[in-house]
Amino acid sequence: FSPIHIIGGGLAGSEAAWQVAQAGVPVILHEMRGVRGTDAHKTDGLAELVCSNSFRSDDATSNAVGVIHAEMRLAGSLIMACADRCQVPAGGALAVDRDGFSDAVTAEIAAHPLITVVREEITGLPPKEWDLAVIATGPLTSPSLAAAIQSETGEDSLAFFDAIAPIVYRETVNMDICWYQSRYDKVGPGGTGKDYINCPMDEAQYNAFVDALVAGDTVGFKEWEGTPYFDGCLPIEVMAERGRETLRHGPMKPMGLTNAHNPTVKAYAVVQLRQDNALGTLYNMVGFQTKLKYGSQAEIFRMIPGLENAEFARLGGLHRNTYINSPLVLDKTLTLKSRPGLRFAGQVTGCEGYVESAAIGLMAGRFAAAERKGEAIVPPPVTTAFGSLLGHITGGHLVSNDEPGKRSFQPMNINFGLFPDLEPGSIVKPEGVHRFRGKDKTIMKKQLMAARALSDCASWLGPDDGSAQASGSAAS
Ligand code: FAD
């Protein structure tokens, strides 16, 4: 076979290279570090962890990150094999010795007979003679390549910052307090006039909330990030600092909304939640992008009436992050619609986190290898963590129906809100259990989703796949 070119030797690119090579196809891996650095990386090692040394929960029975770990292990992941080998104690989390981990990945890639590493910056889109290529250049993609991607995908399809509003699980919102309604009952394309969940506040609640926002602990920007405030994207706490009334005239305005539980009393302020995935299991807090620390966010946002028991699929943030509008520009196999043979992988596709980036790298590598070998490309079932994450990236996400043209695709960690729901009737009270409360049901739901995912992933891979992959030296 002629080689597949992979640009970027981070978490995604290293995993993609490994998967392609393990499928028997040669790889040329182009990594610029060694020639040119990034603002966050400190070494020339492949798969360097730029911040925390944690791969998060390793619980495959009821945690979505643990499930994707397990699926990656089943698929013979290099990243997981090296992480397991370099594990350091961290309770239920999988944390690693960061240097040992990067050294292990670098050594495995260097030793693979089908992988050649070239230390160079790729400054434009791959030349046409690289008929199959994967761009896995991450959140800090070098500026010249970013410019080339932008000119290929269109100006609005490449973002340089995340402005992330928190996302809550719909089932944890208290609908005895909140109600469904679009402002002025407006029916947009595909809408019903009841597209938002509304959380009402009285004057005292609003004042206490503003005070808490202003007093909350925030995370500063790194010097190289600059301060990416622009119109319509101010952090919620910065808006609160600008004046007590600012939020009430901005994202928390109560106009055009009537409390279905109390129609005669006008809310003083309203927090709106907008559906965030096609399944309707996740809702984002409209206009609530924030630099508050995670601990402060959960505490302060649970002050909002109706969100007192809210569970967050993702908390808010504002970061430097280069990523494409994948649902618009990629097909279901991570290929750029405008350039057959050119795939994207890792954080640049709009997933978030080390593990998710490596998982998308794993899928891109497998898809590219299958294409090179002339085999059918079979994406993972939507019930798996792989399939759920891929669905978020390549089109499972809603496009905002009331603000045409405004990008609504935001990077996302893997979470159970991305998985399709269970068959009705799946959750049944175990025999002999006296009290079976909401919390018990939620745990059972996660357990059933996790078991379904692993079983479907094993079927997708087939009986020989994982063992064939794992027989490489990385797993030994
Ligand atoms: P990377 O691991 O960044 O790999 C991309 C590679 O491409 C790099 O090696 C880079 O040198 C190379 N490259 C870039 N441009 C070119 C080019 N033109 N030619 C050749 N090579 C190129 N996630 C977490 O889970 N936990 C965290 O604590 C965490 N902290 C983060 C902190 C920061 C400052 C940033 C920016 C991100 C953080 N992330 C974190 C998010 C993300 O998961 C990681 O950035 C992850 O490394 C992404 O994997 P990747 O393979 O997509 O990109």
Coordinates of C-alpha atoms and ligand atoms in Angstrom, one line a residue:
F1 CA 0.0 0.0 0.0
S2 CA 1.1 3.6 -0.5
P3 CA 1.4 5.5 2.8
I4 CA -1.3 7.5 4.6
H5 CA 0.0 10.9 5.8
I6 CA -0.9 12.0 9.3
I7 CA -0.2 15.6 10.4
G8 CA 0.3 16.1 14.1
G9 CA 1.8 13.7 16.6
G10 CA -0.3 14.5 19.6
L11 CA -2.9 12.3 21.3
A12 CA -5.0 11.9 18.1
G13 CA -2.3 11.7 15.5
S14 CA -0.2 9.1 17.4
E15 CA -3.3 6.9 17.9
A16 CA -4.4 7.3 14.3
A17 CA -0.8 6.4 13.1
W18 CA -0.8 3.3 15.3
Q19 CA -4.2 2.1 14.0
V20 CA -3.3 2.6 10.4
A21 CA 0.0 0.8 10.9
Q22 CA -1.6 -2.1 12.8
A23 CA -3.9 -2.5 9.9
G24 CA -0.8 -3.2 7.7
V25 CA -0.7 0.2 5.9
P26 CA 2.4 2.4 6.0
V27 CA 2.2 5.8 7.7
I28 CA 4.2 9.0 7.5
L29 CA 3.6 11.0 10.7
H30 CA 4.5 14.7 10.3
E31 CA 5.1 16.5 13.7
M32 CA 6.4 20.0 13.9
R33 CA 7.7 20.0 17.4
G34 CA 11.5 19.6 17.3
V35 CA 11.4 22.3 14.5
R36 CA 8.7 24.6 15.8
G37 CA 7.0 24.6 19.2
T38 CA 3.5 25.5 20.4
D39 CA 2.5 27.9 23.2
A40 CA 1.5 25.0 25.5
H41 CA 3.8 22.0 24.7
K42 CA 7.1 21.9 26.6
T43 CA 8.8 18.9 25.0
D44 CA 9.4 17.2 21.6
G45 CA 7.7 14.0 22.7
L46 CA 4.7 12.6 20.9
A47 CA 1.4 12.6 22.8
E48 CA 2.5 15.2 25.3
L49 CA -0.1 16.0 27.9
V50 CA -0.1 19.8 28.0
C51 CA -1.9 20.2 31.3
S52 CA -3.4 17.7 33.8
N53 CA -1.9 14.1 33.9
S54 CA -5.4 12.6 34.2
F55 CA -7.4 10.6 31.7
R56 CA -10.4 11.0 34.2
S57 CA -12.6 8.2 35.5
D58 CA -11.7 4.6 34.6
D59 CA -15.1 3.2 35.7
A60 CA -16.4 1.4 32.7
T61 CA -19.6 0.3 34.5
S62 CA -21.3 3.7 35.0
N63 CA -19.1 6.5 33.7
A64 CA -19.0 7.6 30.0
V65 CA -15.3 8.3 30.1
G66 CA -14.6 4.9 31.6
V67 CA -16.7 3.4 28.9
I68 CA -14.7 5.0 26.1
H69 CA -11.4 3.9 27.8
A70 CA -12.8 0.3 27.7
E71 CA -13.8 0.6 24.1
M72 CA -10.4 1.9 23.2
R73 CA -8.7 -1.0 25.0
L74 CA -11.0 -3.4 23.0
A75 CA -9.8 -1.7 19.8
G76 CA -6.1 -2.1 20.7
S77 CA -5.4 1.6 21.4
L78 CA -1.8 2.6 21.7
I79 CA -2.7 5.6 24.0
M80 CA -4.6 3.3 26.4
A81 CA -1.9 0.7 26.4
C82 CA 0.8 3.3 27.3
A83 CA -1.5 5.0 29.8
D84 CA -2.1 1.7 31.6
R85 CA 1.6 1.0 31.6
C86 CA 2.5 4.4 33.1
Q87 CA -0.4 4.6 35.6
V88 CA 0.1 6.4 38.9
P89 CA -2.3 6.1 41.9
A90 CA -5.3 8.4 41.5
G91 CA -8.3 6.7 43.2
G92 CA -10.9 5.8 40.5
A93 CA -9.2 7.9 37.9
L94 CA -6.6 6.8 35.3
A95 CA -3.7 9.2 35.9
V96 CA -0.3 8.7 34.3
D97 CA 3.3 9.7 34.8
R98 CA 3.3 12.3 32.0
D99 CA 6.9 12.0 30.8
G100 CA 6.9 8.2 31.1
F101 CA 3.6 8.2 29.0
S102 CA 4.9 10.4 26.3
D103 CA 8.2 8.5 26.2
A104 CA 6.3 5.2 25.8
V105 CA 4.1 6.5 22.9
T106 CA 7.2 8.0 21.2
A107 CA 9.2 4.7 21.6
E108 CA 6.3 2.5 20.3
I109 CA 5.7 4.8 17.3
A110 CA 9.5 4.9 16.5
A111 CA 9.8 1.1 16.8
H112 CA 6.8 0.3 14.5
P113 CA 8.2 -0.9 11.2
L114 CA 5.4 0.7 9.2
I115 CA 5.6 4.2 10.7
T116 CA 8.0 7.0 9.7
V117 CA 8.1 10.1 11.8
V118 CA 9.2 13.3 10.0
R119 CA 9.8 16.4 12.1
E120 CA 8.4 19.3 10.0
E121 CA 5.7 21.9 10.0
I122 CA 3.1 21.3 7.3
T123 CA 2.1 24.9 6.3
G124 CA -0.7 24.2 3.9
L125 CA -3.3 21.6 3.1
P126 CA -1.8 18.2 2.1
P127 CA -0.6 18.2 -1.5
K128 CA -3.0 16.3 -3.8
E129 CA -0.4 13.4 -4.2
W130 CA -1.0 12.6 -0.6
D131 CA -4.3 11.0 -1.6
L132 CA -5.1 9.9 1.9
A133 CA -4.3 12.2 4.9
V134 CA -5.4 13.0 8.4
I135 CA -5.1 16.4 10.0
A136 CA -4.7 16.0 13.7
T137 CA -3.0 19.3 14.6
G138 CA -5.0 20.0 17.7
P139 CA -6.2 23.1 19.5
L140 CA -2.9 24.9 18.8
T141 CA -2.7 24.2 15.0
S142 CA 0.1 26.3 13.6
P143 CA -1.2 29.6 12.1
S144 CA -0.3 28.9 8.4
L145 CA -2.0 25.5 8.4
A146 CA -5.0 27.1 10.3
A147 CA -5.2 29.8 7.6
A148 CA -5.2 27.1 4.8
I149 CA -7.9 25.1 6.6
Q150 CA -10.0 28.3 7.0
S151 CA -9.7 29.1 3.3
E152 CA -10.8 25.6 2.4
T153 CA -13.7 25.4 4.8
G154 CA -14.9 29.0 4.8
E155 CA -14.3 31.8 7.3
D156 CA -17.1 30.8 9.6
S157 CA -16.1 27.2 9.8
L158 CA -12.9 27.6 11.9
A159 CA -13.1 28.9 15.4
F160 CA -10.1 30.0 17.5
F161 CA -11.7 30.2 20.9
D162 CA -14.3 28.2 22.7
A163 CA -17.0 30.2 24.5
I164 CA -18.7 27.4 26.3
A165 CA -21.9 27.7 28.2
P166 CA -22.7 25.0 30.8
I167 CA -24.9 22.1 29.7
V168 CA -27.4 20.4 32.0
Y169 CA -29.0 17.0 31.8
R170 CA -32.7 17.7 31.0
E171 CA -33.9 15.1 33.4
T172 CA -32.3 16.9 36.3
V173 CA -34.2 20.2 35.7
N174 CA -37.2 20.7 38.0
M175 CA -40.1 21.2 35.7
D176 CA -42.4 22.0 38.7
I177 CA -40.6 25.3 38.7
C178 CA -39.5 25.7 35.0
W179 CA -41.7 25.7 31.9
Y180 CA -41.3 25.3 28.1
Q181 CA -41.8 28.4 26.0
S182 CA -39.9 30.4 23.2
R183 CA -39.8 34.1 23.8
Y184 CA -43.0 35.7 22.4
D185 CA -44.0 32.1 21.5
K186 CA -42.0 32.6 18.3
V187 CA -42.0 29.6 16.0
G188 CA -38.7 29.3 14.2
P189 CA -37.8 26.8 11.4
G190 CA -38.3 23.3 13.0
G191 CA -39.5 24.9 16.2
T192 CA -42.7 24.6 18.2
G193 CA -42.9 27.9 20.1
K194 CA -41.9 25.9 23.1
D195 CA -38.3 25.4 22.3
Y196 CA -36.7 26.7 25.6
I197 CA -36.9 25.7 29.2
N198 CA -37.3 28.8 31.3
C199 CA -36.1 29.2 34.9
P200 CA -37.8 32.2 36.7
M201 CA -36.2 34.4 39.4
D202 CA -37.8 37.0 41.7
E203 CA -36.0 40.2 42.6
A204 CA -34.3 38.8 45.7
Q205 CA -33.2 35.7 44.0
Y206 CA -31.8 37.7 41.1
N207 CA -29.8 40.0 43.4
A208 CA -28.4 37.1 45.4
F209 CA -27.4 35.5 42.1
V210 CA -25.7 38.6 40.7
D211 CA -23.8 39.0 44.0
A212 CA -22.6 35.3 43.8
L213 CA -21.4 35.7 40.2
V214 CA -19.4 38.8 41.1
A215 CA -17.9 37.1 44.1
G216 CA -17.1 33.8 42.3
D217 CA -13.6 32.6 41.7
T218 CA -12.5 32.8 38.1
V219 CA -9.7 31.3 36.1
G220 CA -7.3 33.8 34.4
F221 CA -6.3 33.7 30.7
K222 CA -2.8 32.5 29.9
E223 CA -0.7 35.3 28.5
W224 CA -0.4 33.8 25.1
E225 CA -4.2 33.4 24.9
G226 CA -4.9 37.1 24.9
T227 CA -8.4 38.1 26.1
P228 CA -10.9 36.9 23.5
Y229 CA -13.9 39.0 24.5
F230 CA -16.0 40.0 21.6
D231 CA -19.6 41.2 21.1
G232 CA -22.1 38.7 22.4
C233 CA -19.4 36.6 24.1
L234 CA -18.7 38.3 27.4
P235 CA -18.4 35.9 30.3
I236 CA -21.5 36.0 32.4
E237 CA -19.6 37.2 35.5
V238 CA -18.0 40.1 33.5
M239 CA -21.5 41.2 32.5
A240 CA -22.7 41.0 36.1
E241 CA -19.7 43.2 37.1
R242 CA -20.8 45.9 34.6
G243 CA -23.9 46.7 36.6
R244 CA -26.7 45.0 38.6
E245 CA -29.2 45.4 35.8
T246 CA -26.9 44.3 32.9
L247 CA -28.0 40.6 33.0
R248 CA -31.7 41.5 33.3
H249 CA -31.4 43.4 30.1
G250 CA -29.2 40.8 28.5
P251 CA -29.3 37.0 28.6
M252 CA -31.6 37.0 31.6
K253 CA -34.3 39.3 30.2
P254 CA -37.8 38.2 31.2
M255 CA -39.7 39.8 28.3
G256 CA -42.0 37.7 26.2
L257 CA -42.2 34.9 28.7
T258 CA -45.2 33.9 30.9
N259 CA -44.6 31.5 33.8
A260 CA -46.9 28.6 33.1
H261 CA -47.0 27.7 36.8
N262 CA -47.8 31.3 37.9
P263 CA -49.1 33.3 34.9
T264 CA -50.2 36.4 36.8
V265 CA -46.8 37.1 38.4
K266 CA -44.1 38.4 36.0
A267 CA -40.7 37.0 36.6
Y268 CA -38.0 39.6 37.5
A269 CA -35.4 37.7 35.4
V270 CA -35.3 34.4 33.5
V271 CA -32.5 32.0 32.7
Q272 CA -33.2 30.2 29.4
L273 CA -32.0 26.7 28.5
R274 CA -31.8 25.7 24.9
Q275 CA -31.9 22.1 23.5
D276 CA -28.4 21.1 22.7
N277 CA -28.6 17.7 21.1
A278 CA -31.0 16.0 18.7
L279 CA -32.0 13.5 21.4
G280 CA -33.3 16.3 23.7
T281 CA -31.4 15.0 26.7
L282 CA -29.0 18.0 27.0
Y283 CA -29.8 21.7 27.4
N284 CA -27.3 24.6 27.4
M285 CA -27.6 27.7 29.5
V286 CA -28.1 30.5 26.9
G287 CA -25.5 33.3 27.2
F288 CA -23.8 31.7 30.2
Q289 CA -20.2 31.4 28.8
T290 CA -17.9 31.8 31.8
K291 CA -14.4 31.9 33.2
L292 CA -15.7 30.9 36.7
K293 CA -13.8 28.0 38.3
Y294 CA -15.7 24.7 37.9
G295 CA -16.4 24.4 41.7
S296 CA -17.9 27.9 41.8
Q297 CA -20.0 27.2 38.7
A298 CA -21.9 24.2 40.0
E299 CA -22.5 26.0 43.3
I300 CA -23.7 29.3 41.8
F301 CA -25.8 27.8 38.9
R302 CA -27.7 25.6 41.4
M303 CA -29.0 28.9 42.9
I304 CA -31.1 29.2 39.8
P305 CA -34.7 28.2 40.6
G306 CA -35.3 24.8 38.9
L307 CA -31.7 24.0 38.7
E308 CA -31.2 23.2 42.4
N309 CA -30.4 19.6 41.7
A310 CA -29.0 20.1 38.2
E311 CA -26.3 17.8 37.0
F312 CA -24.0 19.3 34.4
A313 CA -22.8 17.3 31.4
R314 CA -20.3 20.0 30.8
L315 CA -19.4 23.2 32.7
G316 CA -18.6 26.5 30.9
G317 CA -15.3 27.9 29.8
L318 CA -13.5 30.3 27.5
H319 CA -10.3 28.9 26.0
R320 CA -8.0 29.2 23.1
N321 CA -9.0 26.4 20.8
T322 CA -8.8 25.9 17.0
Y323 CA -11.6 23.7 15.8
I324 CA -13.7 23.3 12.6
N325 CA -17.5 23.3 12.3
S326 CA -17.4 19.5 11.9
P327 CA -21.2 18.9 11.5
L328 CA -21.1 21.2 8.5
V329 CA -17.9 20.3 6.8
L330 CA -17.2 16.6 7.7
D331 CA -19.0 13.5 6.6
K332 CA -19.8 10.6 8.9
T333 CA -16.3 9.1 8.4
L334 CA -14.5 12.3 9.4
T335 CA -13.7 13.2 5.8
L336 CA -13.8 16.8 4.6
K337 CA -16.7 17.0 2.2
S338 CA -14.9 19.3 -0.1
R339 CA -11.7 17.1 -0.2
P340 CA -12.2 13.4 -0.5
G341 CA -9.4 11.5 1.2
L342 CA -8.7 14.3 3.7
R343 CA -9.8 13.5 7.2
F344 CA -9.6 15.4 10.5
A345 CA -9.0 13.9 13.9
G346 CA -8.6 15.0 17.6
Q347 CA -9.6 18.2 19.2
V348 CA -9.6 20.2 15.9
T349 CA -12.8 18.3 15.1
G350 CA -14.6 19.7 18.1
C351 CA -14.2 17.0 20.7
E352 CA -12.7 18.0 24.0
G353 CA -10.1 16.2 26.1
Y354 CA -7.1 13.9 25.8
V355 CA -9.2 10.7 25.8
E356 CA -11.8 12.0 23.3
S357 CA -9.1 13.3 21.0
A358 CA -7.3 10.0 21.0
A359 CA -10.7 8.1 20.4
I360 CA -11.4 10.3 17.3
G361 CA -7.8 9.6 16.2
L362 CA -8.5 5.9 16.6
M363 CA -11.6 6.1 14.4
A364 CA -10.0 8.3 11.8
G365 CA -7.0 5.9 11.5
R366 CA -9.3 2.9 11.1
F367 CA -11.5 4.6 8.5
A368 CA -8.4 5.8 6.5
A369 CA -6.8 2.3 6.6
A370 CA -10.1 0.7 5.5
E371 CA -10.3 3.2 2.6
R372 CA -6.7 2.4 1.6
K373 CA -7.4 -1.3 1.6
G374 CA -10.6 -0.9 -0.4
E375 CA -12.7 -2.2 2.5
A376 CA -16.1 -0.9 3.5
I377 CA -15.9 1.8 6.2
V378 CA -18.3 0.7 8.9
P379 CA -18.7 3.5 11.6
P380 CA -19.3 2.3 15.2
P381 CA -22.9 1.8 16.3
V382 CA -24.5 5.0 17.8
T383 CA -25.0 3.1 21.1
T384 CA -21.3 2.9 21.7
A385 CA -19.2 5.7 23.3
F386 CA -17.3 5.9 20.0
G387 CA -20.5 6.2 18.0
S388 CA -22.0 8.8 20.3
L389 CA -18.9 11.0 20.2
L390 CA -18.7 10.6 16.4
G391 CA -22.4 11.5 16.2
H392 CA -21.8 14.7 18.1
I393 CA -19.0 15.7 15.8
T394 CA -20.4 14.7 12.5
G395 CA -24.0 15.8 12.8
G396 CA -25.9 14.6 15.8
H397 CA -25.8 18.1 17.1
L398 CA -28.7 20.6 16.7
V399 CA -28.1 23.7 14.7
S400 CA -29.7 26.6 16.5
N401 CA -33.1 27.1 14.9
D402 CA -33.8 30.6 16.1
E403 CA -30.5 32.3 15.3
P404 CA -29.8 31.5 11.6
G405 CA -26.2 31.5 10.8
K406 CA -25.0 31.6 14.4
R407 CA -22.6 28.7 15.1
S408 CA -24.0 26.4 17.8
F409 CA -21.5 23.6 17.5
Q410 CA -19.3 23.6 20.6
P411 CA -16.6 21.2 21.7
M412 CA -17.8 18.5 24.1
N413 CA -16.5 15.8 26.3
I414 CA -18.0 12.3 26.1
N415 CA -21.1 12.0 28.4
F416 CA -24.2 9.9 28.6
G417 CA -26.3 12.7 27.3
L418 CA -24.8 12.0 23.8
F419 CA -25.9 8.3 23.9
P420 CA -29.3 7.3 22.5
D421 CA -31.9 6.6 25.2
L422 CA -32.6 3.0 26.4
E423 CA -35.5 1.1 25.1
P424 CA -38.7 2.0 27.1
G425 CA -39.1 -0.3 30.0
S426 CA -35.4 -1.1 30.4
I427 CA -35.2 0.3 33.9
V428 CA -36.9 -2.0 36.3
K429 CA -36.8 -2.1 40.1
P430 CA -34.5 -4.9 41.1
E431 CA -36.3 -7.7 43.1
G432 CA -36.1 -7.4 46.8
V433 CA -35.2 -3.6 46.7
H434 CA -37.6 -1.7 48.9
R435 CA -37.0 1.9 47.8
F436 CA -36.0 2.6 44.2
R437 CA -35.5 6.4 43.9
G438 CA -34.7 8.8 41.1
K439 CA -31.0 8.5 41.9
D440 CA -31.1 4.7 41.8
K441 CA -32.8 4.9 38.4
T442 CA -30.1 7.3 37.1
I443 CA -27.4 4.9 38.2
M444 CA -29.1 1.9 36.7
K445 CA -29.6 3.9 33.4
K446 CA -25.9 4.6 33.2
Q447 CA -25.0 1.0 34.0
L448 CA -27.3 -0.3 31.3
M449 CA -26.0 2.3 28.7
A450 CA -22.4 1.3 29.6
A451 CA -23.1 -2.4 29.2
R452 CA -25.0 -1.9 25.9
A453 CA -22.1 0.2 24.6
L454 CA -19.4 -2.3 25.5
S455 CA -21.4 -5.2 24.1
D456 CA -22.1 -3.3 20.8
C457 CA -18.5 -2.2 20.5
A458 CA -17.3 -5.7 20.8
S459 CA -19.7 -6.8 18.1
W460 CA -18.6 -3.9 15.9
L461 CA -15.0 -4.8 16.3
G462 CA -15.6 -8.6 15.7
P463 CA -14.0 -11.5 17.6
D464 CA -10.4 -11.1 16.3
D465 CA -10.0 -7.4 16.2
G466 CA -8.9 -6.3 19.6
S467 CA -6.6 -9.2 20.2
A468 CA -4.9 -8.8 16.8
Q469 CA -4.4 -5.1 17.5
A470 CA -3.3 -5.6 21.1
S471 CA -0.7 -8.2 20.1
G472 CA 1.6 -5.3 19.2
S473 CA 4.4 -4.5 21.7
A474 CA 2.5 -1.6 23.2
A475 CA 0.1 -3.9 25.0
S476 CA 2.7 -6.3 26.3
Ligands
FAD1 P1 -2.4 17.8 20.4 O1 -2.2 16.8 21.5 O2 -2.1 19.3 20.7 O3 -1.5 17.4 19.1 C1 -1.4 18.2 18.0 C2 0.0 18.1 17.5 O4 0.0 18.7 16.2 C3 1.0 18.8 18.3 O5 2.0 17.9 18.7 C4 1.5 19.9 17.5 O6 2.9 20.2 17.7 C5 1.2 19.4 16.1 N1 1.1 20.4 15.0 C6 0.3 21.5 15.1 N2 0.4 22.2 13.9 C7 1.2 21.5 13.1 C8 1.6 21.6 11.8 N3 1.2 22.6 11.0 N4 2.4 20.7 11.2 C9 2.8 19.6 12.0 N5 2.5 19.4 13.3 C10 1.6 20.3 13.8 N6 -7.5 18.0 27.8 C11 -7.6 17.2 28.9 O7 -8.2 16.2 28.8 N7 -7.1 17.6 30.1 C12 -6.4 18.8 30.3 O8 -6.0 19.1 31.4 C13 -6.3 19.6 29.1 N8 -5.6 20.8 29.3 C14 -5.4 21.6 28.2 C15 -4.6 22.7 28.3 C16 -4.4 23.5 27.2 C17 -3.6 24.8 27.3 C18 -4.9 23.2 25.9 C19 -4.7 24.0 24.7 C20 -5.7 22.0 25.8 C21 -6.0 21.2 26.9 N9 -6.7 20.0 26.8 C22 -6.9 19.2 27.9 C23 -7.5 19.7 25.6 C24 -7.0 18.7 24.6 O9 -7.5 17.5 25.0 C25 -5.5 18.5 24.5 O10 -5.1 19.7 23.9 C26 -5.2 17.3 23.6 O11 -3.8 17.2 23.5 C27 -5.7 17.3 22.2 O12 -5.2 16.3 21.4 P2 -4.9 16.5 19.9 O13 -4.1 15.3 19.4 O14 -6.1 16.8 19.1 O15 -3.9 17.7 19.8

